[in-house]
PDB file of C-alpha atoms and ligand atoms in Angstrom:
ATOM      1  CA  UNK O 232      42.067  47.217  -3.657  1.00  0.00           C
ATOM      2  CA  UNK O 233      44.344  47.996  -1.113  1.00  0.00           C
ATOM      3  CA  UNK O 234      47.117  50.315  -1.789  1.00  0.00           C
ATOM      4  CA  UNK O 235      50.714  49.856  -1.102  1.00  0.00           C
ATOM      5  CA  UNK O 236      52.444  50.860   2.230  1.00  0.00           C
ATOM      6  CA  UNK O 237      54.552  53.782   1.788  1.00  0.00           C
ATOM      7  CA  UNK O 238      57.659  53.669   4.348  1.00  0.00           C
ATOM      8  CA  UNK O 239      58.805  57.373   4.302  1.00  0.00           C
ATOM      9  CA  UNK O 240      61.765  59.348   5.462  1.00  0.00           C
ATOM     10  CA  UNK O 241      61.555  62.719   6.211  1.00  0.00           C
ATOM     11  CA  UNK O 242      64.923  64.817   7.129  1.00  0.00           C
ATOM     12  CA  UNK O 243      63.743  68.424   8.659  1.00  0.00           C
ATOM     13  CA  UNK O 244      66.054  70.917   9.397  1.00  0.00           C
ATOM     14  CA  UNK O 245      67.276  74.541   9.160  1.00  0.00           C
ATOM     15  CA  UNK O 246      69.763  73.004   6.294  1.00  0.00           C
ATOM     16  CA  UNK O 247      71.437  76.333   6.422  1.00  0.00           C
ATOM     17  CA  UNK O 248      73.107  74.975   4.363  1.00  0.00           C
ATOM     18  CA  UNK O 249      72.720  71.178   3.940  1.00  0.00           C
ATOM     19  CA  UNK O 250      75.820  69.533   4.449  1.00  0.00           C
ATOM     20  CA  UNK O 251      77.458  65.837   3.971  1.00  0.00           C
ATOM     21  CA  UNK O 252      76.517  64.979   8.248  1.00  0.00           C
ATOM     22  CA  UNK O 253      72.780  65.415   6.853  1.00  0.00           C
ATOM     23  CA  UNK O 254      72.779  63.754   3.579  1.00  0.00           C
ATOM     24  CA  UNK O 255      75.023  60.621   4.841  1.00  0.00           C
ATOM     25  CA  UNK O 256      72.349  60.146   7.296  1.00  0.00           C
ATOM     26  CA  UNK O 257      69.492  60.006   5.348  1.00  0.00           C
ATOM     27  CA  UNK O 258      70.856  57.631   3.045  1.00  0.00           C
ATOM     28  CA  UNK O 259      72.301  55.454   5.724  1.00  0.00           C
ATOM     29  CA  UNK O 260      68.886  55.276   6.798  1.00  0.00           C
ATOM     30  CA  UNK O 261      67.009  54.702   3.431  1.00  0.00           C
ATOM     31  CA  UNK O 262      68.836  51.363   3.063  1.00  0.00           C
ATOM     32  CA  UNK O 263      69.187  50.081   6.433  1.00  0.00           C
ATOM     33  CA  UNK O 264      65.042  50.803   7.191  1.00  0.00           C
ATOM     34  CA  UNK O 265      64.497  50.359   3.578  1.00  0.00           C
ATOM     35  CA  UNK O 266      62.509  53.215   2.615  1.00  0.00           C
ATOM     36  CA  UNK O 267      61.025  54.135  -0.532  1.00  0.00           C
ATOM     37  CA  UNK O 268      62.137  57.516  -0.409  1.00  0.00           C
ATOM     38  CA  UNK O 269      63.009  60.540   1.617  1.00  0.00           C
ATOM     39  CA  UNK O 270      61.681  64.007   1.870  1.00  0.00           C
ATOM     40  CA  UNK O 271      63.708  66.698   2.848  1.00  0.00           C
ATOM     41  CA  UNK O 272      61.771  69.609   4.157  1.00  0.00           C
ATOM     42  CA  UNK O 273      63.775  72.931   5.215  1.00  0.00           C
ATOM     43  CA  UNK O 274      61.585  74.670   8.034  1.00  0.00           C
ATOM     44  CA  UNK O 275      60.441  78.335   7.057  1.00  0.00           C
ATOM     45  CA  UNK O 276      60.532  80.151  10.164  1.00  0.00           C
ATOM     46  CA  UNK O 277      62.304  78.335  12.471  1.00  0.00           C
ATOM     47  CA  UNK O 278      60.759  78.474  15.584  1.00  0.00           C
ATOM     48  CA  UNK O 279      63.867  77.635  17.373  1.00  0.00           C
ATOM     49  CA  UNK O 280      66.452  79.756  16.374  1.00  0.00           C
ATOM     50  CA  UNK O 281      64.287  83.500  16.392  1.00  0.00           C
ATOM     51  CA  UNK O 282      67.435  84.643  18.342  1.00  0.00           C
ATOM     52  CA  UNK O 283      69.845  83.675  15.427  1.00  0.00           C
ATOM     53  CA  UNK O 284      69.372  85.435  11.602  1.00  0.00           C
ATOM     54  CA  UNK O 285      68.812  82.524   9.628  1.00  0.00           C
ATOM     55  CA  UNK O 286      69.494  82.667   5.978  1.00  0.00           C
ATOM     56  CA  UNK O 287      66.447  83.036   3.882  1.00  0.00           C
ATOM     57  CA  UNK O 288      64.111  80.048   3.089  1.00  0.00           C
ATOM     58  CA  UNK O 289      64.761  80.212  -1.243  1.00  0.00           C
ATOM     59  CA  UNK O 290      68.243  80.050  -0.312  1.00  0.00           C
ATOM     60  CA  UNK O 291      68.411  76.905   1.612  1.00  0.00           C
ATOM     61  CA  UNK O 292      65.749  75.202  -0.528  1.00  0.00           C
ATOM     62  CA  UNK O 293      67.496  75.927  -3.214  1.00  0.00           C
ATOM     63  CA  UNK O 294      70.547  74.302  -1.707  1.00  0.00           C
ATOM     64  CA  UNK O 295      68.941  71.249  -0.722  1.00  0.00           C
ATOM     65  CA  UNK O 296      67.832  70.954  -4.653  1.00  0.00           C
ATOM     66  CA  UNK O 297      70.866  70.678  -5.406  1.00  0.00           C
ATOM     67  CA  UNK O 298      72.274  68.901  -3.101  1.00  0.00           C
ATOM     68  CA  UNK O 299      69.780  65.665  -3.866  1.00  0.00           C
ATOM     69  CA  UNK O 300      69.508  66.333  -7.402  1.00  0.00           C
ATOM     70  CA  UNK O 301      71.405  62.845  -8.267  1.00  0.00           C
ATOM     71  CA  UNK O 302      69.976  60.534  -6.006  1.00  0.00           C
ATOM     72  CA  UNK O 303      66.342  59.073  -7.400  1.00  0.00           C
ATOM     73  CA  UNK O 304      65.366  58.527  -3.836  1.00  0.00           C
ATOM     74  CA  UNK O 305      65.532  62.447  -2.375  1.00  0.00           C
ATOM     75  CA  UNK O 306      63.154  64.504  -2.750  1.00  0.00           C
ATOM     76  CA  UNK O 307      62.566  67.924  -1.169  1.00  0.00           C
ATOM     77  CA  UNK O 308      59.439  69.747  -0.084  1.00  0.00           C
ATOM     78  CA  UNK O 309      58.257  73.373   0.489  1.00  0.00           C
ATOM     79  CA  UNK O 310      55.483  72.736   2.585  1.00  0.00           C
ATOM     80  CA  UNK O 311      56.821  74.277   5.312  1.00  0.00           C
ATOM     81  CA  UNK O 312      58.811  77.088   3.614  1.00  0.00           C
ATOM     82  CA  UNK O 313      55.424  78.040   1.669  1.00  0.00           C
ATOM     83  CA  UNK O 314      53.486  77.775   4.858  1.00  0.00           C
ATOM     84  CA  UNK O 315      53.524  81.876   6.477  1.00  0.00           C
ATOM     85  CA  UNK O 316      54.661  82.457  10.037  1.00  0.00           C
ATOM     86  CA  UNK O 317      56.543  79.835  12.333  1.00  0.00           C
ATOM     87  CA  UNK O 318      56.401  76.263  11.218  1.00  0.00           C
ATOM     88  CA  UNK O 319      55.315  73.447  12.795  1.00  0.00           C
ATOM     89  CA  UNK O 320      56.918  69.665  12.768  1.00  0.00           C
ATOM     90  CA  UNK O 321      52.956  68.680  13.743  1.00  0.00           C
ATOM     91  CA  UNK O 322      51.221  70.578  11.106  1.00  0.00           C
ATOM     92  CA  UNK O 323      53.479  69.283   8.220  1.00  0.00           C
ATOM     93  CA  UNK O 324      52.889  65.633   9.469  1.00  0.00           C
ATOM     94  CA  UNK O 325      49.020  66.208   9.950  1.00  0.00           C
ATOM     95  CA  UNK O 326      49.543  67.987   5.943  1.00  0.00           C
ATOM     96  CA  UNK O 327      51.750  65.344   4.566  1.00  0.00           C
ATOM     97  CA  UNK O 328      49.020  62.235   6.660  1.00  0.00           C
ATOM     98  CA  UNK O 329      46.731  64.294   4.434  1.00  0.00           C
ATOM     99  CA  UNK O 330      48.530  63.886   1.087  1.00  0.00           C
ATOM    100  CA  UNK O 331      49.380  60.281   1.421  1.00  0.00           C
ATOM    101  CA  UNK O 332      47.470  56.746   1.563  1.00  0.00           C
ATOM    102  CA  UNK O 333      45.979  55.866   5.089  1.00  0.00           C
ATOM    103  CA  UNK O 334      48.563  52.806   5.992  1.00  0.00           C
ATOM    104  CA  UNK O 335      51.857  55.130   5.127  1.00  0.00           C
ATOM    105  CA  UNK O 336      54.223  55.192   8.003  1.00  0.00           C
ATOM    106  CA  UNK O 337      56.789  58.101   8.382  1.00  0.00           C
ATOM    107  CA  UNK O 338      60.353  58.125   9.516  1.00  0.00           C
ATOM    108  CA  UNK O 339      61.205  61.027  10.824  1.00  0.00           C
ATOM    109  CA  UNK O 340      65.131  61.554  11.231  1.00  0.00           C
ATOM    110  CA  UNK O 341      66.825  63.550  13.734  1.00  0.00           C
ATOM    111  CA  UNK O 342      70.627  63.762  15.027  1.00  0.00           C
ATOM    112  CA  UNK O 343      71.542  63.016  18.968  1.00  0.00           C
ATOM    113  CA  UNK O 344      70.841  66.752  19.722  1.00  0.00           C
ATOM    114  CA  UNK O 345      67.740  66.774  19.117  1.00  0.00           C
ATOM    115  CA  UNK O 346      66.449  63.842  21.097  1.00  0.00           C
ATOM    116  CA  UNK O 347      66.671  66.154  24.227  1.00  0.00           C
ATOM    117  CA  UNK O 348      64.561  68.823  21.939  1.00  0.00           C
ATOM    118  CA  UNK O 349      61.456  66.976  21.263  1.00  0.00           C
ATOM    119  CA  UNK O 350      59.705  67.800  24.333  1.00  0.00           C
ATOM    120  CA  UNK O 351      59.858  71.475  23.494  1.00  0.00           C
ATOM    121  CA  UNK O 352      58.058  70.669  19.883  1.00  0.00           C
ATOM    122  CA  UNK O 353      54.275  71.953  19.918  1.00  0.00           C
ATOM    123  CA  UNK O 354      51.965  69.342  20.771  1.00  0.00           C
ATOM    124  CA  UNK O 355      54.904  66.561  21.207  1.00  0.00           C
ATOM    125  CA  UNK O 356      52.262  64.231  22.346  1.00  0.00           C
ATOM    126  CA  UNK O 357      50.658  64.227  18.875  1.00  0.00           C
ATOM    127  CA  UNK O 358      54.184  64.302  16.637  1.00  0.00           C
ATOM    128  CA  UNK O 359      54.876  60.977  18.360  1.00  0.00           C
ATOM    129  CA  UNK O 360      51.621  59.491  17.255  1.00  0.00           C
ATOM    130  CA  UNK O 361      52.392  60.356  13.824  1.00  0.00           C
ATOM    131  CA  UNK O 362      55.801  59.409  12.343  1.00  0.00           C
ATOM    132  CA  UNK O 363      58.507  57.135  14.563  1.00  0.00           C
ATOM    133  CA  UNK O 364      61.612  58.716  14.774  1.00  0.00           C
ATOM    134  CA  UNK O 365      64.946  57.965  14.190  1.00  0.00           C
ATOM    135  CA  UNK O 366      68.104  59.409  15.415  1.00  0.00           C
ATOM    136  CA  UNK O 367      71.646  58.870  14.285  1.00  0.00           C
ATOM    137  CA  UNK O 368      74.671  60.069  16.764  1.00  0.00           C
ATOM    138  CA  UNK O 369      76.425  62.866  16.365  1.00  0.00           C
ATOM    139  CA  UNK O 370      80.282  63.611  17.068  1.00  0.00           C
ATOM    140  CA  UNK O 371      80.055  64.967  21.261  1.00  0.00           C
ATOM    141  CA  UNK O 372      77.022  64.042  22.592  1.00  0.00           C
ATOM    142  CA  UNK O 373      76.880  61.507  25.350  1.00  0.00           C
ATOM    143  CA  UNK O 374      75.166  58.002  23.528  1.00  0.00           C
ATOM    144  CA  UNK O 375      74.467  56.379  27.315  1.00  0.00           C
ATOM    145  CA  UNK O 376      72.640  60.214  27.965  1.00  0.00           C
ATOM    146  CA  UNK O 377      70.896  60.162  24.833  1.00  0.00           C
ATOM    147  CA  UNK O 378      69.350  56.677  25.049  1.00  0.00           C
ATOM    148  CA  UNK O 379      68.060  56.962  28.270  1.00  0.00           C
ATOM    149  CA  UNK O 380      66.288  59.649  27.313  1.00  0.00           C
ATOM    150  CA  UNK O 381      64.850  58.457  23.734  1.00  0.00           C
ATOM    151  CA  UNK O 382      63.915  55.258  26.306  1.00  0.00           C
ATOM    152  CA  UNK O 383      62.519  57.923  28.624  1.00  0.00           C
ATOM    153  CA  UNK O 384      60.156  59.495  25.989  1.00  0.00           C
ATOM    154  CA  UNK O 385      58.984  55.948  25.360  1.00  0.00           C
ATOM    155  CA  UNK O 386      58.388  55.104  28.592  1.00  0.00           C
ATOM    156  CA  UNK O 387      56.033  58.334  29.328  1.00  0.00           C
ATOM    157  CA  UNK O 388      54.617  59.394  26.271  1.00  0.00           C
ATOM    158  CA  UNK O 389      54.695  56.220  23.939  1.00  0.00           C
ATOM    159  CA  UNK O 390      56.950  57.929  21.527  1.00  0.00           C
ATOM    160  CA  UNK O 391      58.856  55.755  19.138  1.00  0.00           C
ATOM    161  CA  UNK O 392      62.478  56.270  18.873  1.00  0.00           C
ATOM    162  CA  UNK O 393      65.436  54.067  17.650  1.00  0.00           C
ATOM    163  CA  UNK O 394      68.656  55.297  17.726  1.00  0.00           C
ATOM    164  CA  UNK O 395      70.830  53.704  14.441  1.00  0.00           C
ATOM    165  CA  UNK O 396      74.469  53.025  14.600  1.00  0.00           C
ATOM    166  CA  UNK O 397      75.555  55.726  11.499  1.00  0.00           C
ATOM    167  CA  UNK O 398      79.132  56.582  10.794  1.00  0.00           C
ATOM    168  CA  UNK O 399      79.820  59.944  13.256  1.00  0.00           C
ATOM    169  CA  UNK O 400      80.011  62.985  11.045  1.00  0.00           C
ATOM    170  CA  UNK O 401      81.640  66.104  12.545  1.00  0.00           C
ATOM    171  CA  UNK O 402      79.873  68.370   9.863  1.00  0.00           C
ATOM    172  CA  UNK O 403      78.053  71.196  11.303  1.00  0.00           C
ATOM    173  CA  UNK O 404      76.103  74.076   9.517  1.00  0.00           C
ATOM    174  CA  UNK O 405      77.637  76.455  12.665  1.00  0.00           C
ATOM    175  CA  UNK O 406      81.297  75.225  11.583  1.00  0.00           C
ATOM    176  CA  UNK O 407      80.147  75.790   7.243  1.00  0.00           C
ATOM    177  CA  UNK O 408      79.187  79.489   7.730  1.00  0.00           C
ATOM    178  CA  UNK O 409      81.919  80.344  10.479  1.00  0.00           C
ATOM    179  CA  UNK O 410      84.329  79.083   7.979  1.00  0.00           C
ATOM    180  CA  UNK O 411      83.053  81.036   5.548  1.00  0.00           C
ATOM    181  CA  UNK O 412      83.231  84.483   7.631  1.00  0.00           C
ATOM    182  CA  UNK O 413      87.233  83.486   7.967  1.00  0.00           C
ATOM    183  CA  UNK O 414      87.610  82.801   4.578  1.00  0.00           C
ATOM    184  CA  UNK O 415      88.365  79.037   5.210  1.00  0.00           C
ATOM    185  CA  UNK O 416      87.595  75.870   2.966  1.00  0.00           C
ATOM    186  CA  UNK O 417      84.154  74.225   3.138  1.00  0.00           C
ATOM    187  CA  UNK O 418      85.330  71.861   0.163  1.00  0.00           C
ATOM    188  CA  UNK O 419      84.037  68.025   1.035  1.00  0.00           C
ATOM    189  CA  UNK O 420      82.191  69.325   3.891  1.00  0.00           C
ATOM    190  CA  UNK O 421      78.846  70.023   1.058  1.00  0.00           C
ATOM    191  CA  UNK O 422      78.545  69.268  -2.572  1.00  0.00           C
ATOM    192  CA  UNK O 423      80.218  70.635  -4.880  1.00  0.00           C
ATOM    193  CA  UNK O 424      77.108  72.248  -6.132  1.00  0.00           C
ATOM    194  CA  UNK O 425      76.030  73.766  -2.907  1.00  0.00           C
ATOM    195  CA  UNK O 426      79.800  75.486  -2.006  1.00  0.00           C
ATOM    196  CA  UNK O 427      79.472  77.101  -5.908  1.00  0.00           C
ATOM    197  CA  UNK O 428      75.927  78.074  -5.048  1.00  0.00           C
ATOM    198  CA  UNK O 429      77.257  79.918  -1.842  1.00  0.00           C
ATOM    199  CA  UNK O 430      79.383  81.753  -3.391  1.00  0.00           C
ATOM    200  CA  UNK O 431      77.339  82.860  -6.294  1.00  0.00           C
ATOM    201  CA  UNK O 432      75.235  84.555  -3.759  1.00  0.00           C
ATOM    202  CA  UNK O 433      77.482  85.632  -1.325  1.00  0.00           C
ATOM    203  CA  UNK O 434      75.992  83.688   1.352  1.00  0.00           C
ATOM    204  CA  UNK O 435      77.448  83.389   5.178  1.00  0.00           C
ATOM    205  CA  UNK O 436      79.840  86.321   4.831  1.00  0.00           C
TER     206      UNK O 436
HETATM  207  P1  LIG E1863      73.233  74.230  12.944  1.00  0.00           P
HETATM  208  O1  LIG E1863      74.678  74.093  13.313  1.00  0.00           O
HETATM  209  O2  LIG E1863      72.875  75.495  12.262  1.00  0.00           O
HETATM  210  O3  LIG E1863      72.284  73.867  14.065  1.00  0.00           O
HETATM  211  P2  LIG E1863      73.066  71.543  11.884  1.00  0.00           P
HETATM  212  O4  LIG E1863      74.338  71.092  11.251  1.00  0.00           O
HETATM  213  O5  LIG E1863      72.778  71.068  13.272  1.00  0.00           O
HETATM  214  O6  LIG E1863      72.997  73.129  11.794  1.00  0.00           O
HETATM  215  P3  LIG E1863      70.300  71.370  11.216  1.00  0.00           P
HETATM  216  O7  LIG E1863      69.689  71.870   9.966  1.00  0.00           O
HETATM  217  O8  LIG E1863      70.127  72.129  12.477  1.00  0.00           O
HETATM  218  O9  LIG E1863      71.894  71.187  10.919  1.00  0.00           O
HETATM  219  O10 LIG E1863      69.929  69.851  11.463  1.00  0.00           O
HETATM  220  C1  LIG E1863      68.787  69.192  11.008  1.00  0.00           C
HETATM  221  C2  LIG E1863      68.801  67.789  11.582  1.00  0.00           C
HETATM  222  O11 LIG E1863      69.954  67.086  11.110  1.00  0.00           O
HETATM  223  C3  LIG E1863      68.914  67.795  13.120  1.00  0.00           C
HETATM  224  O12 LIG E1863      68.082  66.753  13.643  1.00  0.00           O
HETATM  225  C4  LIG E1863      70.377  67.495  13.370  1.00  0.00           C
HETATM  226  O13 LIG E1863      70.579  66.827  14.596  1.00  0.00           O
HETATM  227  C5  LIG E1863      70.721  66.578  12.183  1.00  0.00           C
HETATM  228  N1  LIG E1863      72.139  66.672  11.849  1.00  0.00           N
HETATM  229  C6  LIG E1863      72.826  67.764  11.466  1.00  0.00           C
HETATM  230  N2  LIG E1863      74.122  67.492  11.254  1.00  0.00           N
HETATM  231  C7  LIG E1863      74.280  66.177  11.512  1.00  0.00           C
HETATM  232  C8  LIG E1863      75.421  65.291  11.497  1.00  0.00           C
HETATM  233  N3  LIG E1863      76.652  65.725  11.186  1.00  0.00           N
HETATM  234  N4  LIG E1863      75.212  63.992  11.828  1.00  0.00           N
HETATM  235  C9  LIG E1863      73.964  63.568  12.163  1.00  0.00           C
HETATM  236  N5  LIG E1863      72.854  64.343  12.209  1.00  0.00           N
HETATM  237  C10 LIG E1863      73.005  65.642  11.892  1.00  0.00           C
HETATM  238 MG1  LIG E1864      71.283  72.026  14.418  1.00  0.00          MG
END
């Protein structure tokens, strides 16, 4: 018997915290690829930002709980904040290739800003033979620039990269926490669960 084919969105990111730009996304993108489900995975140690203290990993797991908690397609993972040391985008597809059926394909969703990033990934060759990815725009960033260079990627390394017309959200996790060190509103920026969880633990002050 064959088994059915999985179509699977995964949303990586710092999520410190999650906020509205990320979770608008990902559902945008669950209906318009029609994917059974997403899986939000918060990095552990993010390999990218070593310069800049990054809140710890409970924290913004947590936050992403609750941020999903009523939507029956979201589901989070802690495969890379369980994993020790730096974590890897290629290690938690090769894990998650593991875990699932054979004929599974994965969605992997990224923002404009990072399109320009993959190449710095470890082993970027490999990530693009294992999910396709998809990028939504983001409020500043050039959309002629950032084509060319998803096309570019194509074109040299036969990555896989569609770039979705999403509604621009100018919702950053930079603009959350420096609004919190001024004492400023985050209300509709995250849900209402994740701005009381913030400030039941002090977080971003
Ligand atoms: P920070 O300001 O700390 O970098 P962030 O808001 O960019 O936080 P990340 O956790 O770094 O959030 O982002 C994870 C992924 O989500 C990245 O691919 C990023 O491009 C994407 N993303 C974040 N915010 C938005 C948004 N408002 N619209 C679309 N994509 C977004
Ligand atoms: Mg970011």
């Amino acid at each position: 018997m064959k088994s059915e084919c999985l179509r699977i969105g995964i949303s990586g990111g710092t999520f410190d915290p999650i906020h509205y730009g990320h979770l608008i996304a990902a559902q945008e993108i669950r209906e318009r690829l029609n994917l059974d489900k997403i899986i939000f995975i918060p990095v552990g140690d993010p390999p990218h930002k070593t310069d800049i203290e990054v809140t710890g990993s409970i924290h913004r797991l947590n936050m992403v709980k609750k941020a999903i908690e009523s939507n029956p397609f979201f589901e989070v993972s802690s495969i890379e904040v369980d994993r020790p040391g730096y974590t890897y985008t290629v290690d938690t597809l090769m894990e998650l290739k593991e875990k699932y059926p054979e004929n599974c394909k994965f969605y992997f969703i990224i923002g404009a800003d990072t399109v320009p990033q993959l190449v710095t990934w470890k082993e970027y060759r490999k990530v693009f033979t294992l999910c396709q990815f998809v990028a939504v725009m983001r409020p500043g960033f050039d959309s002629e620039k950032i084509c060319s260079e998803a096309r570019r990627l194509e074109r040299c390394f036969s990555a896989k990269i569609d770039i979705i017309d999403t509604p621009l959200i100018e919702i950053s996790s930079t603009d959350i926490r420096k609004r919190i060190r001024e004492s400023r509103s985050i209300k509709y920026l995250v849900p209402e669960s994740v701005e009381e969880y913030i400030y039941a633990n002090g977080l971003y002050r």
